[in-house]
Short mmCIF file of C-alpha atoms in Angstrom, two decimals:
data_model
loop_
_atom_site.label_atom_id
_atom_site.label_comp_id
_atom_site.label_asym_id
_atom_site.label_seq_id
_atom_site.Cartn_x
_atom_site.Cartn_y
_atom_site.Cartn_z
CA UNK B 1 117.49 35.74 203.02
CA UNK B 2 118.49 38.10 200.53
CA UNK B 3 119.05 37.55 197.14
CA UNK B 4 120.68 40.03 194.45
CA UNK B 5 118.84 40.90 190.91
CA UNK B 6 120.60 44.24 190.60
CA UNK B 7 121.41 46.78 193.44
CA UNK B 8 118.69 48.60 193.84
CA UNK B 9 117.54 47.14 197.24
CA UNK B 10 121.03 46.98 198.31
CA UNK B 11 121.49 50.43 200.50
CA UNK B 12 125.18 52.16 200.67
CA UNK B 13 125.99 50.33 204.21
CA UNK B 14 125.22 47.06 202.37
CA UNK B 15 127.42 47.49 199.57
CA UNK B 16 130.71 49.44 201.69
CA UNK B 17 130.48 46.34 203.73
CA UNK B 18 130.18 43.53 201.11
CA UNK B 19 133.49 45.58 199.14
CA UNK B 20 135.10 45.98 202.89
CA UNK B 21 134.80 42.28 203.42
CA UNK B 22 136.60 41.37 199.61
CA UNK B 23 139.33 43.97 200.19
CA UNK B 24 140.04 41.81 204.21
CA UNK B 25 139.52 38.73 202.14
CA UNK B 26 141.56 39.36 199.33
CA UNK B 27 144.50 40.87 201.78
CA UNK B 28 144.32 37.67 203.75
CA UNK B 29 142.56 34.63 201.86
CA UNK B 30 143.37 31.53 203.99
CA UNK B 31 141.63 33.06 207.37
CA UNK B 32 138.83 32.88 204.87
CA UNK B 33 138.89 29.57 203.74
CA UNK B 34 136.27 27.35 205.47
CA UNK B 35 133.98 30.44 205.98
CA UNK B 36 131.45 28.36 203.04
CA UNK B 37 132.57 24.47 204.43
CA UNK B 38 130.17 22.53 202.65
CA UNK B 39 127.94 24.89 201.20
CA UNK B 40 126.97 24.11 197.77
CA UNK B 41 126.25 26.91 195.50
CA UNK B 42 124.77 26.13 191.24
CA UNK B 43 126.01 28.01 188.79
CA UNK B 44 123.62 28.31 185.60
CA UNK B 45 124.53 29.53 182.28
CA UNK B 46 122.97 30.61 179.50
CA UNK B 47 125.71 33.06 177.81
CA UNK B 48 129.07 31.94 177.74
CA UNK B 49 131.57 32.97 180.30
CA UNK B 50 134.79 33.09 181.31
CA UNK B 51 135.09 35.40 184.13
CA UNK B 52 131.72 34.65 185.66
CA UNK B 53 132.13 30.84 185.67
CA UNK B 54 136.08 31.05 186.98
CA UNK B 55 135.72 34.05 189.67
CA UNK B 56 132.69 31.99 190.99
CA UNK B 57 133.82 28.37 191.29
CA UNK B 58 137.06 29.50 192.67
CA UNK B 59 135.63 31.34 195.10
CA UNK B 60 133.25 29.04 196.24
CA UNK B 61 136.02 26.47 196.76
CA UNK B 62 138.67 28.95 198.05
CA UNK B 63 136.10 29.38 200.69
CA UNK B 64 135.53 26.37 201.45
CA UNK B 65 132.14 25.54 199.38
CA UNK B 66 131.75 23.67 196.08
CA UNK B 67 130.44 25.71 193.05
CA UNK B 68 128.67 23.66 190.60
CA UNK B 69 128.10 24.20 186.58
CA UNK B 70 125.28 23.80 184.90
CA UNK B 71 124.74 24.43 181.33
CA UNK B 72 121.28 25.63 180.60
CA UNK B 73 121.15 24.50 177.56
CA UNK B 74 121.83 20.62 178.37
CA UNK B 75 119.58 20.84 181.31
CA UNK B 76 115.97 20.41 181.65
CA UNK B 77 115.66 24.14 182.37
CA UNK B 78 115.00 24.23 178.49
CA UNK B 79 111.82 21.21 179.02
CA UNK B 80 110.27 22.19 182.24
CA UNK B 81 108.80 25.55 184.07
CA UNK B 82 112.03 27.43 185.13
CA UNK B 83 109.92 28.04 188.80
CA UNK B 84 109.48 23.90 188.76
CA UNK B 85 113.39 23.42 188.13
CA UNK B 86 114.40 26.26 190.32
CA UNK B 87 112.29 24.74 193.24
CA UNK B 88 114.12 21.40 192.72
CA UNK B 89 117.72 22.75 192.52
CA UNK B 90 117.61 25.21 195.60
CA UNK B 91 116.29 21.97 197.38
CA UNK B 92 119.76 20.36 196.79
CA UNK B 93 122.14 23.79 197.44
CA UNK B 94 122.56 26.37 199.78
CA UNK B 95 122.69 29.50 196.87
CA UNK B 96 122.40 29.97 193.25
CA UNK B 97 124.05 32.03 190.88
CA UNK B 98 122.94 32.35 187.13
CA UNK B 99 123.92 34.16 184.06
CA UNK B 100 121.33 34.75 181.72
CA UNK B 101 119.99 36.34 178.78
CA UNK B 102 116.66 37.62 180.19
CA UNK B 103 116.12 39.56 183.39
CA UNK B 104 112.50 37.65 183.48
CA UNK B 105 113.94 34.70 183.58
CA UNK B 106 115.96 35.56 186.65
CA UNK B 107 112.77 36.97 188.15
CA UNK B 108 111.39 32.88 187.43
CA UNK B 109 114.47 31.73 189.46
CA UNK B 110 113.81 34.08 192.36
CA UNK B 111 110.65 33.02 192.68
CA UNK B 112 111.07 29.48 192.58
CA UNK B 113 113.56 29.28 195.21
CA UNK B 114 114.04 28.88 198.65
CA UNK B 115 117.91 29.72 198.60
CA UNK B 116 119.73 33.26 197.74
CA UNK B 117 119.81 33.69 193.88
CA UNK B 118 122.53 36.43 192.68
CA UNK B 119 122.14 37.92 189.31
CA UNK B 120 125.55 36.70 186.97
CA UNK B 121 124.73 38.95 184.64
CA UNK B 122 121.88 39.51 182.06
CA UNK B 123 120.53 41.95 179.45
CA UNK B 124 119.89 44.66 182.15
CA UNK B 125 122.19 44.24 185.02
CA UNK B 126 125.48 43.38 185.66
CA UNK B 127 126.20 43.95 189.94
CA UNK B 128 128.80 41.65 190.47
CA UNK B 129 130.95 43.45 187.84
CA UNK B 130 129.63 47.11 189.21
CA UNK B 131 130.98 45.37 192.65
CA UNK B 132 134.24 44.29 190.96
CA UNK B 133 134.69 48.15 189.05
CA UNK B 134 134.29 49.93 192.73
CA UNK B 135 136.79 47.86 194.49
CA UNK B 136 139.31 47.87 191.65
CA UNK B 137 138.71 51.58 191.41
CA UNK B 138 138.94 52.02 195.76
CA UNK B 139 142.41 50.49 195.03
CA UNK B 140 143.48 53.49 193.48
CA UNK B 141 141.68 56.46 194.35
CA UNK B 142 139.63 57.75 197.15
CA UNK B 143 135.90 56.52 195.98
CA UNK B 144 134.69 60.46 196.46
CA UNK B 145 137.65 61.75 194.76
CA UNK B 146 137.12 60.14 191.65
CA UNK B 147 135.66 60.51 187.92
CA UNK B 148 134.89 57.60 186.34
CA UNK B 149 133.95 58.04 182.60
CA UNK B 150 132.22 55.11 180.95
CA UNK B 151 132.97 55.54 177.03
CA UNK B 152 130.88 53.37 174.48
CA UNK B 153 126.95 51.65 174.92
CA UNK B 154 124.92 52.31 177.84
CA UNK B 155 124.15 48.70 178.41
CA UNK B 156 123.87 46.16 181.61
CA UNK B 157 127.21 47.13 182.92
CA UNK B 158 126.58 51.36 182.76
CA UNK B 159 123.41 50.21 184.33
CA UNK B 160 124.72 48.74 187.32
CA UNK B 161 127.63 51.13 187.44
CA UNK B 162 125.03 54.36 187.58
CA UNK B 163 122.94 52.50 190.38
CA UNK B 164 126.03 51.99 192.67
CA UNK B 165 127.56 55.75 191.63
CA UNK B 166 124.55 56.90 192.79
CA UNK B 167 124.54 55.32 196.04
CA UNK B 168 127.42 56.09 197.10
CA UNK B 169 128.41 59.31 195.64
CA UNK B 170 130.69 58.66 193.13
CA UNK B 171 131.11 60.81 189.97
CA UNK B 172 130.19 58.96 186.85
CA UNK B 173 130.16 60.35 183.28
CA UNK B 174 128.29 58.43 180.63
CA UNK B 175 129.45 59.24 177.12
CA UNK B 176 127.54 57.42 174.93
CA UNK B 177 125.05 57.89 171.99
CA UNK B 178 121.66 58.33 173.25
CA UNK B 179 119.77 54.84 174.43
CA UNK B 180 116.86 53.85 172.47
CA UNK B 181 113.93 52.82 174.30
CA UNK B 182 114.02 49.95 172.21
CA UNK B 183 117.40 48.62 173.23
CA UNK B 184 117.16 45.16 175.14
CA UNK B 185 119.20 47.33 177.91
CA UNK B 186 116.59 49.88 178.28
CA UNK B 187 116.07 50.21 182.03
CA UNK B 188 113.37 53.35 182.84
CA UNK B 189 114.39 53.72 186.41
CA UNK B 190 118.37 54.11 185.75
CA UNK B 191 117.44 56.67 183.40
CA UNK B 192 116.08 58.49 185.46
CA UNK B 193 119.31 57.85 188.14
CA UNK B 194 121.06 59.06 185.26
CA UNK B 195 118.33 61.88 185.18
CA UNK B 196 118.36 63.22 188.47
CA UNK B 197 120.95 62.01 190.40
CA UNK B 198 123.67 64.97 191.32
CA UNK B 199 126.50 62.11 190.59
CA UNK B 200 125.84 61.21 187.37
CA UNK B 201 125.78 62.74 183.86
CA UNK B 202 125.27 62.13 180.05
CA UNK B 203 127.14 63.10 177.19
CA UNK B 204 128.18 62.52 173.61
CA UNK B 205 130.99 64.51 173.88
CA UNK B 206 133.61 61.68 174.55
CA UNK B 207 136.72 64.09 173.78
CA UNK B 208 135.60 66.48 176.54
CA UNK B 209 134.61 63.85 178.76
CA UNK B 210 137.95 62.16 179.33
CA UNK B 211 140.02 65.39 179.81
CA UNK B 212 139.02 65.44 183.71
CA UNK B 213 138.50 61.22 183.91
CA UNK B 214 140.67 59.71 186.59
CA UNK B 215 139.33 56.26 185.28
CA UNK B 216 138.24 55.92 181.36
CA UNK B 217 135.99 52.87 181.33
CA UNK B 218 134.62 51.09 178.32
CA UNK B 219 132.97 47.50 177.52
CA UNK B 220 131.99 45.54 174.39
CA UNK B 221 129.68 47.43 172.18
CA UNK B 222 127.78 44.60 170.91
CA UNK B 223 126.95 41.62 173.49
CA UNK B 224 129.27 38.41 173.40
CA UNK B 225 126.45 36.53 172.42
CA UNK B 226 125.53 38.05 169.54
CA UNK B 227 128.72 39.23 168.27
CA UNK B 228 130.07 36.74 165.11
CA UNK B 229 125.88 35.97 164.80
CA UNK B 230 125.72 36.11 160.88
CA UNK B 231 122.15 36.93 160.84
CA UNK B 232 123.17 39.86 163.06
CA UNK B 233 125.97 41.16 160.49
CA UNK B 234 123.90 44.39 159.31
CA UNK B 235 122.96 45.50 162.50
CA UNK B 236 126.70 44.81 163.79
CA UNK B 237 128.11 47.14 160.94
CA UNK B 238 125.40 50.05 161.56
CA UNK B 239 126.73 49.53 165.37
CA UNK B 240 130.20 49.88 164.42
CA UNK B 241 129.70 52.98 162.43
CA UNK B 242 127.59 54.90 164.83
CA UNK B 243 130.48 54.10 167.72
CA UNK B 244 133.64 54.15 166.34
CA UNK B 245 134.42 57.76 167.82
CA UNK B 246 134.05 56.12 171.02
CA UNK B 247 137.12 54.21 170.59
CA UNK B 248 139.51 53.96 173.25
CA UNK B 249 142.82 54.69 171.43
CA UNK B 250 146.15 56.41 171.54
CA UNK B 251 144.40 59.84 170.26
CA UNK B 252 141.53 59.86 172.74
CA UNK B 253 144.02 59.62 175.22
CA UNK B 254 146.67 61.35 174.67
CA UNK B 255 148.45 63.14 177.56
CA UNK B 256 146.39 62.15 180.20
CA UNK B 257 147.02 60.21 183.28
CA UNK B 258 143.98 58.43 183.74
CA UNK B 259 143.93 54.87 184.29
CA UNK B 260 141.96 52.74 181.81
CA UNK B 261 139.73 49.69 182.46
CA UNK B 262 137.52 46.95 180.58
CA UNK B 263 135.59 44.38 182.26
CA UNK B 264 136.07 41.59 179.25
CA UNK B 265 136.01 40.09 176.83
CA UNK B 266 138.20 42.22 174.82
CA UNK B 267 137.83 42.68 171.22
CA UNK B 268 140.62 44.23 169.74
CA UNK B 269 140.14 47.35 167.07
CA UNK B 270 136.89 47.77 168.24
CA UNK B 271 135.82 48.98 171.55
CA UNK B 272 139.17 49.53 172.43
CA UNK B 273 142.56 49.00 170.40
CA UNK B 274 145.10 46.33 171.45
CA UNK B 275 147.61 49.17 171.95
CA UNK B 276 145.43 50.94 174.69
CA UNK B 277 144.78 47.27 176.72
CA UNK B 278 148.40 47.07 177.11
CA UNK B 279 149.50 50.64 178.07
CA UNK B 280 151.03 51.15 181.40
CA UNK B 281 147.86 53.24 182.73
CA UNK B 282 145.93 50.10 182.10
CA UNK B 283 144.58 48.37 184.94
CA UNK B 284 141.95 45.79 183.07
CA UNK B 285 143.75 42.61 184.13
CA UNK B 286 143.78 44.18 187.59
CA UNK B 287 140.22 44.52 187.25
CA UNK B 288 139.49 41.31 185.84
CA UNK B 289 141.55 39.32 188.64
CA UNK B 290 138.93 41.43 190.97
CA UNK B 291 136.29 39.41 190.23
CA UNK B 292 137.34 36.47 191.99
CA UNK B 293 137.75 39.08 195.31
CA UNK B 294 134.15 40.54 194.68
CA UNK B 295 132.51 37.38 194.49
CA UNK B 296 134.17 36.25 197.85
CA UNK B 297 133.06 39.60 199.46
CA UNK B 298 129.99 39.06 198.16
CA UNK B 299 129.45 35.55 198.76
CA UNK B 300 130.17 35.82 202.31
CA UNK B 301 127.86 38.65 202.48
CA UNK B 302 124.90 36.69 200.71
CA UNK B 303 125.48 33.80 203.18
CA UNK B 304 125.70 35.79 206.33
CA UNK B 305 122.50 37.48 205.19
CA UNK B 306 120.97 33.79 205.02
CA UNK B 307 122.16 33.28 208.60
CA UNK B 308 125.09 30.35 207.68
CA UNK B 309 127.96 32.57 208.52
CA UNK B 310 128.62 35.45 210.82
#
């Protein structure tokens, strides 16, 4: 059994394999479709979702399984130990899958239970979207022929991206502000990926980082969750001020051929302007639809690692 916090433990094999598998699936879907016949697989949520929620629970029923929501909030995962609930739940389902603010509360779930657990996303990591950004990027270019520029925060997605860079070679440019240690997304061993690994580098220099990008990448610079928080409003502005030149916009880009991606939600005249999300070198939506082909690859890797499919 094998369950999926981040990609660390994964090696390079593992993850060509798991994005092999979602490329075959999404070429061919219905040859895949009783590959999870009644497996069972919760779906917990603390942040909101879109993406996360949809790509999942489609998948799980394209391929034959059942994906079932459960709000965190309206559960008893707020009354009881999350090891106590976790125990319970993975003794009704054959995999879990939970999006969550805290990484230690994903590191409760693990423990608790005797069924795969795969990280949906919290402060620190993001894999399944680092899964999604490979294959959408594969699509396009040959993975070792390409630059992929991340422009904004180095956050939970930049995390995961600069694990899986690293492991499988890919070039990866960070332009960013520098991360504070005392940023929620503060993770000491990607820093020092980002450190020492021959793929990856770090700049503030966003104007002479996308001039060679094949692929200019940015997210949300403030997390969904906290984003129209009133009580959150001064540290939102001092956020906006100190990233605005990391806008994705008609000037950045100008002349150059690279395609541009987002993993959503979008907010418009911030991270990126609405003019850029609809220019004909974006491939966001492209991206975004990816998720649902990830998961699959990634489900059926999860489950084959558990021994129910081959």
């Amino acid at each position: 059994m094998r369950h999926l916090p981040n990609l660390k433990s994964f090696n390079s094999k593992d993850i060509k394999v798991i994005l092999k598998k979602a490329a075959e699936i999404k070429e061919n879907p219905k040859a895949f479709s009783n590959v999870l016949k009644d497996q069972s697989m919760a779906m917990i949520f603390q942040k909101t979702s879109t993406r996360t929620r949809v790509s999942f629970e489609v998948a799980m029923t394209e391929l034959g399984g059942h994906g079932i929501y459960i709000d965190w909030s309206t559960s008893n995962f707020v009354l009881s130990g999350i090891e106590y609930e976790t125990e319970y739940l993975s003794r009704n389902v054959s995999s879990i899958m939970a999006r969550l603010l805290h990484h230690s509360d994903l590191e409760k779930i693990i423990s608790g239970s005797k069924v795969p657990v795969i990280n949906g996303c919290c402060e620190r990591y993001h894999p399944c979207q680092a899964l999604t950004d490979i294959m959408t990027i594969s699509e396009h270019r040959e993975l070792n022929e390409a630059h992929i520029v991340y422009v904004g925060v180095q956050n939970n997605v930049s995390n995961s991206l600069a694990i899986v860079c690293d492991k499988l070679g890919i070039r990866l440019t960070l332009a960013t502000p520098m991360l504070e240690q005392e940023e929620e997304s503060f993770e000491p061993q990607v820093q020092e990926i980002i450190k020492l690994s021959t793929y990856i580098t770090h700049t503030t220099d966003v104007k002479g980082a996308v001039q060679s990008a094949d692929f200019v990448y940015t997210d949300t610079w403030i997390d969904m969750q906290y984003f129209n928080d009133p009580t959150r409003a001064k540290e939102k502005n001092a956020r906006l001020d100190l990233m605005m030149p990391y806008q994705i916009n008609s000037t950045l880009l100008k002349g150059l051929s690279c395609k541009i991606m987002h993993d959503m939600p979008i907010h418009n005249g911030y991270e990126i302007t609405s003019e850029m999300v609809r220019d004909p070198r974006s491939i966001i939506f492209q991206q975004a639809e990816n998720r649902l082909h990830a998961q699959k690859g990634l489900l059926w890797w999860i489950y084959r690692e558990a021994g129910v499919t081959s």
